[in-house]
Coordinates of C-alpha atoms in Angstrom, one line a residue:
Chain L
M1 CA 0.1 -0.2 -0.1
G2 CA 2.4 2.3 1.2
T3 CA 4.7 1.8 -1.9
N4 CA 1.4 2.4 -4.1
L5 CA 0.9 5.8 -2.7
T6 CA 4.4 6.5 -3.0
G7 CA 4.1 6.1 -6.7
W8 CA 1.3 7.9 -6.8
R9 CA 2.9 10.8 -5.4
R10 CA 6.1 10.7 -7.4
L11 CA 3.7 10.9 -11.1
L12 CA 1.4 13.4 -9.3
I13 CA 4.9 15.2 -8.8
K14 CA 5.8 14.6 -12.2
A15 CA 2.8 15.5 -13.6
G16 CA 2.7 18.8 -11.4
L17 CA 6.2 19.6 -12.9
L18 CA 5.0 19.0 -16.1
V19 CA 2.0 21.9 -16.2
L20 CA 4.4 24.0 -14.4
L21 CA 7.0 23.8 -17.2
L22 CA 4.8 24.0 -20.0
A23 CA 3.3 26.8 -17.9
L24 CA 6.6 28.5 -17.5
F25 CA 8.1 28.1 -20.9
P26 CA 5.4 29.0 -23.3
A27 CA 5.8 28.7 -26.9
P28 CA 9.0 31.0 -28.6
A29 CA 7.2 33.5 -30.6
S30 CA 7.8 33.0 -34.2
A31 CA 9.9 37.0 -34.0
Q32 CA 12.2 38.5 -31.6
T33 CA 11.0 41.8 -30.3
L34 CA 14.0 44.0 -29.7
R35 CA 13.3 47.5 -27.3
V36 CA 15.6 50.6 -28.0
I37 CA 17.7 52.2 -25.6
K38 CA 19.3 54.8 -27.7
D39 CA 17.3 58.4 -26.4
Q40 CA 16.8 58.2 -30.3
D41 CA 17.7 56.6 -33.5
C42 CA 17.5 55.8 -37.0
L43 CA 16.0 52.9 -39.2
R44 CA 18.1 52.7 -42.7
D45 CA 18.0 51.2 -45.3
Q46 CA 21.1 49.8 -45.0
A47 CA 22.9 47.5 -42.8
Q48 CA 25.7 50.8 -42.3
F49 CA 25.6 54.2 -40.6
F50 CA 25.3 55.7 -44.1
G51 CA 22.4 53.7 -45.0
Q52 CA 19.6 56.3 -45.9
P53 CA 17.1 57.0 -42.2
V54 CA 13.7 55.2 -43.5
A55 CA 12.2 55.9 -39.6
L56 CA 12.9 57.3 -36.5
V57 CA 13.0 55.6 -33.5
K58 CA 12.9 56.5 -29.6
Q59 CA 14.0 54.8 -26.3
G60 CA 11.2 52.1 -25.7
D61 CA 10.0 51.8 -29.1
Q62 CA 9.8 47.9 -29.7
L63 CA 10.6 46.5 -33.2
K64 CA 10.4 43.5 -35.0
Q65 CA 13.5 41.4 -35.6
L66 CA 13.0 40.4 -39.2
G67 CA 17.1 39.2 -39.8
I68 CA 20.2 40.0 -38.9
K69 CA 23.4 40.3 -40.5
G70 CA 26.7 41.3 -38.6
D71 CA 25.7 43.9 -36.2
W72 CA 23.1 45.0 -37.7
Y73 CA 19.5 43.7 -37.2
Q74 CA 16.6 44.3 -40.0
V75 CA 13.5 45.1 -38.0
E76 CA 10.0 46.3 -38.4
F77 CA 8.4 49.2 -37.0
Q78 CA 5.1 51.1 -37.9
G79 CA 4.7 49.2 -41.3
K80 CA 8.4 50.4 -42.1
Q81 CA 11.3 47.9 -42.5
G82 CA 14.9 48.7 -41.9
W83 CA 18.2 48.2 -39.9
I84 CA 19.1 49.3 -36.6
H85 CA 23.0 48.5 -35.1
R86 CA 22.6 46.2 -32.3
S87 CA 24.1 48.5 -29.6
A88 CA 20.9 50.6 -29.7
V89 CA 18.5 48.0 -29.1
S90 CA 17.8 45.3 -26.3
T91 CA 17.0 42.0 -26.1
R92 CA 17.8 41.8 -22.3
K93 CA 14.6 41.0 -20.4
V94 CA 14.5 41.2 -16.4
S95 CA 11.5 40.4 -14.6
L96 CA 9.4 44.1 -13.5
S97 CA 7.8 42.0 -10.4
A98 CA 11.0 40.8 -9.4
L99 CA 12.5 44.4 -9.3
Q100 CA 9.0 46.0 -7.6
G101 CA 8.5 43.3 -5.2
T102 CA 4.6 43.2 -6.3
G103 CA 2.1 42.3 -9.4
T104 CA 2.1 39.2 -11.3
A105 CA 5.5 38.0 -13.7
Q106 CA 5.7 40.1 -16.6
A107 CA 8.5 40.3 -18.9
A108 CA 10.1 43.8 -19.4
T109 CA 13.6 45.7 -20.3
A110 CA 15.7 46.6 -17.7
D111 CA 15.4 50.3 -19.3
E112 CA 11.2 50.4 -19.0
V113 CA 12.3 49.7 -15.1
A114 CA 14.1 52.8 -15.1
L115 CA 11.9 54.5 -17.3
A116 CA 8.9 53.6 -15.1
G117 CA 10.7 55.4 -11.7
K118 CA 13.3 53.1 -10.4
G119 CA 17.3 53.9 -9.9
F120 CA 18.9 56.9 -11.6
T121 CA 16.5 58.9 -13.4
P122 CA 15.7 62.5 -14.6
E123 CA 14.3 62.7 -11.3
V124 CA 17.6 61.8 -9.8
E125 CA 19.3 64.1 -11.6
A126 CA 16.9 67.3 -11.2
G127 CA 17.4 66.3 -7.0
Y128 CA 21.5 66.4 -7.2
R129 CA 21.6 69.6 -8.9
Q130 CA 19.3 71.4 -6.7
K131 CA 21.4 70.1 -4.2
Y132 CA 24.8 71.5 -6.1
P133 CA 24.0 74.1 -8.0
N134 CA 27.4 74.9 -8.8
M135 CA 27.8 71.8 -11.5
N136 CA 27.8 73.2 -14.7
Y137 CA 24.5 71.2 -16.3
A138 CA 24.6 74.1 -18.8
A139 CA 27.8 73.3 -20.2
V140 CA 27.2 69.5 -20.8
D141 CA 24.3 70.4 -22.3
R142 CA 26.1 72.1 -24.6
V143 CA 28.7 69.8 -25.0
E144 CA 25.4 67.4 -25.8
S145 CA 24.3 70.0 -28.5
F146 CA 27.5 68.7 -30.0
Q147 CA 26.4 66.9 -33.5
V148 CA 28.6 66.5 -36.8
P149 CA 25.4 66.5 -39.7
E150 CA 25.8 62.8 -41.3
A151 CA 26.6 64.7 -44.8
E152 CA 29.4 66.6 -43.2
L153 CA 30.7 63.5 -41.4
R154 CA 30.7 61.3 -44.6
K155 CA 32.4 64.5 -46.3
F156 CA 34.9 64.0 -43.3
I157 CA 35.6 60.1 -43.8
T158 CA 36.0 60.5 -47.7
E159 CA 38.0 63.6 -47.8
G160 CA 40.4 62.4 -45.6
G161 CA 40.3 58.4 -46.9
L162 CA 39.2 56.8 -43.6
Q163 CA 36.6 53.9 -43.8
P164 CA 32.6 54.7 -43.9
Chain R
M1 CA 10.3 13.0 5.9
T2 CA 13.5 12.0 4.0
R3 CA 11.4 11.4 0.7
Q4 CA 9.2 14.3 1.5
L5 CA 12.4 16.7 1.3
A6 CA 14.0 14.8 -1.3
S7 CA 10.7 15.3 -3.3
L8 CA 11.0 19.3 -2.0
T9 CA 14.3 19.0 -3.5
V10 CA 13.3 18.1 -6.4
I11 CA 10.5 20.3 -6.9
L12 CA 12.9 23.5 -6.3
L13 CA 15.4 22.0 -8.2
A14 CA 12.6 22.3 -11.2
L15 CA 11.6 25.4 -10.0
G16 CA 14.6 26.4 -10.2
L17 CA 15.0 26.2 -14.1
T18 CA 12.1 28.1 -14.5
M19 CA 12.0 31.0 -12.0
S20 CA 14.3 33.8 -10.5
C21 CA 16.3 32.5 -7.3
A22 CA 13.6 35.3 -5.3
E23 CA 10.6 33.3 -6.7
V24 CA 11.9 29.8 -6.0
V25 CA 13.1 31.1 -2.5
K26 CA 9.4 32.0 -2.0
V27 CA 7.8 28.5 -2.8
G28 CA 10.6 27.4 -0.3
T29 CA 9.6 29.4 2.5
S30 CA 6.0 29.0 1.7
I31 CA 6.4 25.6 2.2
G32 CA 8.3 25.5 5.0
E33 CA 5.4 28.1 6.9
A34 CA 2.6 25.8 5.8
S35 CA 4.5 22.7 7.2
G36 CA 6.2 24.5 10.5
Y37 CA 9.0 24.4 9.6
L38 CA 9.6 28.9 9.9
S39 CA 7.3 31.3 11.6
S40 CA 6.0 34.2 9.5
T41 CA 8.4 36.2 10.6
E42 CA 11.5 33.9 9.5
K43 CA 9.9 33.3 6.2
A44 CA 9.2 37.4 5.8
S45 CA 12.5 37.8 6.6
I46 CA 14.5 35.3 4.3
D47 CA 11.5 36.8 1.7
K48 CA 12.9 40.0 2.5
V49 CA 16.6 39.0 1.9
A50 CA 16.0 36.9 -1.4
D51 CA 14.1 40.8 -3.1
K52 CA 17.4 42.3 -2.0
T53 CA 20.0 40.0 -3.5
E54 CA 18.1 39.4 -6.8
R55 CA 17.7 43.4 -7.2
A56 CA 21.5 43.6 -7.0
A57 CA 21.8 41.2 -9.7
R58 CA 20.4 43.9 -12.3
P59 CA 23.0 45.4 -14.2
I60 CA 22.9 49.3 -14.6
T61 CA 21.0 50.4 -17.7
D62 CA 21.9 52.8 -20.5
S63 CA 19.8 55.1 -19.3
E64 CA 21.7 55.3 -16.0
E65 CA 25.0 55.1 -17.7
Y66 CA 24.2 58.1 -19.2
Y67 CA 23.1 60.2 -16.4
I68 CA 26.5 59.1 -14.4
G69 CA 28.5 60.5 -16.8
R70 CA 26.2 63.8 -17.3
A71 CA 26.6 64.5 -13.5
V72 CA 30.6 62.9 -14.2
A73 CA 30.9 65.9 -16.9
A74 CA 29.0 68.6 -15.1
R75 CA 31.6 68.5 -12.3
F76 CA 34.5 68.9 -14.8
L77 CA 33.0 71.3 -16.3
G78 CA 32.6 72.7 -12.9
Q79 CA 36.4 73.3 -12.8
Y80 CA 37.5 73.5 -16.1
R81 CA 36.0 76.4 -18.9
L82 CA 34.8 74.8 -22.2
L83 CA 37.4 75.7 -25.0
D84 CA 35.7 78.5 -26.9
D85 CA 36.8 77.0 -30.7
P86 CA 33.8 76.1 -32.8
K87 CA 36.0 74.8 -35.6
A88 CA 38.4 73.1 -33.0
T89 CA 35.3 71.4 -31.2
L90 CA 34.0 70.9 -34.8
Y91 CA 37.0 68.5 -36.0
I92 CA 37.6 66.9 -33.3
N93 CA 33.8 65.6 -33.4
E94 CA 34.2 64.6 -36.7
I95 CA 37.8 62.5 -35.6
G96 CA 36.0 61.1 -32.5
Q97 CA 32.5 60.1 -34.5
T98 CA 34.8 58.4 -36.9
V99 CA 36.5 56.1 -34.2
A100 CA 33.1 56.0 -32.2
R101 CA 31.6 54.1 -35.4
A102 CA 34.4 52.0 -35.5
S103 CA 34.0 50.5 -32.0
D104 CA 32.4 47.7 -30.9
R105 CA 29.8 50.1 -29.1
P106 CA 28.8 52.8 -31.1
R107 CA 25.5 53.3 -29.8
T108 CA 25.3 54.8 -26.4
H109 CA 21.8 56.3 -24.4
G110 CA 23.0 59.8 -25.7
G111 CA 25.4 59.0 -27.8
Y112 CA 28.9 59.7 -28.4
H113 CA 30.0 63.6 -27.5
F114 CA 33.9 65.2 -27.6
A115 CA 34.8 68.6 -25.8
I116 CA 38.0 70.3 -25.2
L117 CA 39.0 71.8 -22.0
D118 CA 40.8 75.2 -21.6
T119 CA 43.2 73.8 -20.1
D120 CA 47.1 73.5 -20.6
D121 CA 47.1 70.5 -18.7
I122 CA 47.8 67.1 -20.5
N123 CA 44.7 64.7 -20.3
A124 CA 41.8 63.1 -21.5
F125 CA 38.6 61.2 -19.9
A126 CA 36.2 59.4 -21.3
C127 CA 32.6 60.2 -18.6
P128 CA 30.5 57.4 -18.6
G129 CA 28.0 56.9 -21.8
G130 CA 30.2 58.6 -24.0
I131 CA 30.9 61.8 -23.1
V132 CA 34.4 62.5 -23.7
L133 CA 36.6 65.4 -22.7
V134 CA 40.2 66.8 -23.9
T135 CA 42.3 69.2 -22.8
R136 CA 43.5 71.9 -24.8
G137 CA 47.4 70.7 -23.5
M138 CA 47.0 67.2 -24.7
L139 CA 45.8 68.3 -28.1
K140 CA 49.5 70.6 -28.5
M141 CA 51.4 67.4 -28.0
A142 CA 49.6 65.8 -31.3
R143 CA 51.7 66.0 -34.1
S144 CA 48.7 64.9 -36.4
E145 CA 44.7 63.7 -37.1
D146 CA 46.0 59.9 -36.5
E147 CA 47.3 60.5 -33.5
V148 CA 44.4 62.8 -32.0
A149 CA 42.2 59.8 -33.0
G150 CA 44.1 57.7 -30.9
I151 CA 43.8 59.4 -27.8
L152 CA 39.8 59.7 -28.8
A153 CA 39.7 56.0 -29.3
H154 CA 41.5 55.5 -26.2
E155 CA 38.7 57.5 -24.5
V156 CA 36.1 55.5 -26.7
G157 CA 37.6 52.1 -25.4
H158 CA 36.8 52.8 -22.1
V159 CA 33.3 54.4 -22.6
N160 CA 33.2 50.8 -24.5
H161 CA 34.1 48.7 -21.5
Q162 CA 32.4 50.9 -18.7
D163 CA 35.4 51.3 -17.2
G164 CA 33.9 54.1 -15.2
I165 CA 31.0 52.4 -14.3
A166 CA 33.2 49.6 -13.1
S167 CA 34.9 51.8 -10.2
I168 CA 31.1 51.8 -8.5
S169 CA 31.1 49.1 -5.7
Q170 CA 28.7 46.2 -6.2
A171 CA 27.7 46.7 -3.0
R172 CA 27.2 50.6 -3.7
W173 CA 24.7 49.6 -6.7
G174 CA 23.0 46.8 -4.2
E175 CA 22.2 49.6 -1.8
V176 CA 20.8 52.1 -5.4
L177 CA 18.2 48.9 -6.2
A178 CA 17.5 48.1 -2.8
A179 CA 16.8 52.0 -2.3
A180 CA 14.8 52.0 -5.7
G181 CA 12.7 49.2 -5.4
T182 CA 11.1 50.0 -1.8
G183 CA 8.6 51.8 -2.1
T184 CA 6.2 52.7 -4.6
A185 CA 6.0 55.6 -7.4
Q186 CA 3.9 57.9 -4.5
S187 CA 6.9 57.7 -2.0
F188 CA 9.4 58.0 -4.4
A189 CA 9.0 61.7 -4.8
G190 CA 9.8 61.8 -1.1
V191 CA 12.2 59.5 0.8
E192 CA 12.9 57.2 -1.7
L193 CA 13.9 60.2 -3.7
G194 CA 16.0 61.5 -1.4
S195 CA 18.6 58.1 -0.5
L196 CA 18.8 58.1 -4.3
V197 CA 20.3 61.5 -4.7
S198 CA 22.3 60.9 -1.9
L199 CA 23.7 57.3 -3.8
F200 CA 23.9 58.8 -6.7
E201 CA 26.2 61.7 -5.8
D202 CA 28.0 59.0 -3.9
A203 CA 28.4 56.8 -7.1
I204 CA 29.7 60.4 -9.0
N205 CA 32.6 60.6 -6.9
D206 CA 33.1 56.4 -7.2
V207 CA 33.5 57.4 -10.8
F208 CA 35.6 60.8 -10.3
K209 CA 38.0 59.3 -7.8
T210 CA 38.8 56.8 -10.8
L211 CA 39.0 59.2 -13.3
V212 CA 41.1 62.0 -11.6
V213 CA 42.8 60.7 -8.4
N214 CA 43.4 56.9 -8.4
G215 CA 43.3 56.5 -12.4
Y216 CA 41.9 53.0 -14.2
S217 CA 44.1 50.1 -13.2
R218 CA 46.7 48.3 -15.7
V219 CA 44.7 45.9 -17.3
Q220 CA 41.9 48.7 -17.7
E221 CA 44.2 50.7 -19.3
S222 CA 46.2 48.1 -21.6
K223 CA 42.4 46.7 -22.8
A224 CA 41.6 50.7 -23.6
D225 CA 45.1 50.8 -25.9
Q226 CA 44.4 47.8 -27.3
A227 CA 40.6 48.4 -28.6
A228 CA 41.8 52.0 -29.6
L229 CA 44.3 50.3 -31.7
R230 CA 41.4 48.0 -33.5
Y231 CA 39.1 50.8 -33.7
T232 CA 42.0 53.6 -35.5
R233 CA 42.4 50.7 -38.0
R234 CA 38.8 49.4 -38.4
A235 CA 37.9 53.7 -39.3
G236 CA 41.3 53.8 -41.7
Y237 CA 43.0 55.2 -39.5
N238 CA 47.2 54.4 -39.0
P239 CA 47.0 52.8 -36.1
Q240 CA 51.0 53.2 -35.4
A241 CA 50.3 57.0 -34.7
L242 CA 49.0 56.7 -31.0
A243 CA 52.6 54.3 -30.4
D244 CA 54.0 57.9 -32.0
F245 CA 52.0 59.9 -29.1
L246 CA 53.0 57.6 -26.2
A247 CA 56.1 57.8 -27.0
R248 CA 56.9 62.0 -27.1
L249 CA 54.5 61.5 -23.9
E250 CA 57.1 59.4 -22.3
E251 CA 60.0 61.6 -24.1
S252 CA 58.0 64.5 -22.3
G253 CA 59.2 64.1 -19.3
V254 CA 55.5 66.4 -18.4
S255 CA 54.4 65.6 -14.6
G256 CA 50.7 65.2 -13.6
G257 CA 47.4 64.4 -15.5
F258 CA 47.5 62.3 -17.8
R259 CA 50.7 60.6 -16.8
T260 CA 49.0 60.8 -13.0
T261 CA 45.9 58.9 -14.3
H262 CA 47.4 57.1 -17.0
P263 CA 50.4 55.2 -15.3
G264 CA 53.0 53.2 -16.6
T265 CA 53.3 54.9 -19.9
A266 CA 56.7 52.7 -20.9
E267 CA 54.9 50.2 -20.4
R268 CA 52.3 50.7 -22.3
L269 CA 54.1 52.1 -25.5
Q270 CA 56.1 48.4 -25.3
E271 CA 52.4 46.2 -25.5
V272 CA 51.1 48.9 -28.0
K273 CA 54.7 48.2 -30.2
A274 CA 54.1 44.5 -29.3
T275 CA 50.4 44.6 -31.0
L276 CA 51.5 46.6 -34.2
A277 CA 54.5 44.8 -34.9
G278 CA 52.6 41.6 -34.7
S279 CA 49.7 43.0 -37.2
G280 CA 52.1 44.5 -39.6
L281 CA 52.8 48.3 -39.6
M282 CA 50.9 50.1 -42.1
P283 CA 52.6 52.7 -44.1
V284 CA 52.2 56.4 -44.2
T285 CA 49.9 56.8 -47.3
A286 CA 49.1 59.8 -49.3
A287 CA 45.2 60.4 -47.2
Q288 CA 47.1 60.2 -44.0
K289 CA 49.4 62.9 -45.3
Q290 CA 46.4 64.9 -46.3
R291 CA 44.8 64.6 -42.5
T292 CA 48.0 65.2 -41.1
A293 CA 48.0 68.5 -43.1
R294 CA 44.4 69.8 -42.2
F295 CA 45.0 69.1 -38.8
Q296 CA 47.9 71.2 -39.1
A297 CA 45.7 74.2 -40.7
L298 CA 43.6 74.0 -37.7
N299 CA 46.9 75.2 -36.0
L300 CA 45.6 73.0 -32.2
S301 CA 49.6 72.3 -31.8
G302 CA 49.7 76.6 -31.4

């Protein structure tokens, strides 16, 4: 009798584990979703920085991955297809519930969690600036405004015999 | 009892394959509480530790790195003035963008930006996230565009490797995540924000101390040099220029600045030369001479 009960218990445990594994491992999605982690970037018509921009994407935008070529992902966003460098997107998933300690299991990128008001955020920077008004953020904003227009950089590279 | 414990172990191991550590611990403590092995207080205490431990595992995000970098740059720019020379500033941004695009991390949250500090000190700093500050004194010592590319590529290497961020201790980051994860959105505006600002300040101090006082480790410097050789070569610059610049720096006998925070110039030069010898020297081309001519036209060495 005792042996039978142990056998049933084992069977129940195995069945339970199977259900659990099926629940926790859903069928893989046909296409991976990438999330933009850069402030903003362009999808380009070719897998290179000098490709023509086809769409503007911003941090948090979700892109459907269609393919990969070297360091570039071919993606679709709002009906437009283009290429984006791998360093501008994240495939990383973290558990939002684990970070917040509440709620149901839900996948989110670490950046989304930061955006949700956690970690070092614009609010933290604002608090820091208020505490230390002598920090020269105006100069930092000026430095961040230093941009090289695409056409100018292309000219600089070509004239210097450099690699585009 | 032994069988029950064995079954529980099997279940927890299986859960471990599919759930986070904290979630597995919570399943275990729930069973422990239900079976009378743990009190509710003990269960809560263990769950809390598991949550905190798991939070500490989250790495710094690109946007967090960006805000740290801005604060580090703000501190530098509180001490040094920006050089008011739009042509020179555009020029180093053109060089910098060219090598950053050839780096292993061409895209960062806020992008790469290069600026010249108006000082005779010989130094260069990579703020986390992509703001690179190079002194007028440093540029004055360079003799060609390819040398400037080597200097900037070295700093881009530090950004790629997140060497500044690495100076924030795991313990400090654990505190940040513990503070960030304990409150609700409502309390975030109050007490929690205050403690995060203090921790932010501590993190900035950690990075600034590394950049200005202690310097990076020998290994970090070596890796940044090796990265600079790769990035400049990929971009079409002559990587030999980095060795030329390091040799001049070594011979100059200048003390302070770059030499303080970038120790062991002789050793670095030796390593860079060894790598160059292994990969084959690139001859000086007409294009390189053309680049040197446009560098000289800007009179940065003046």
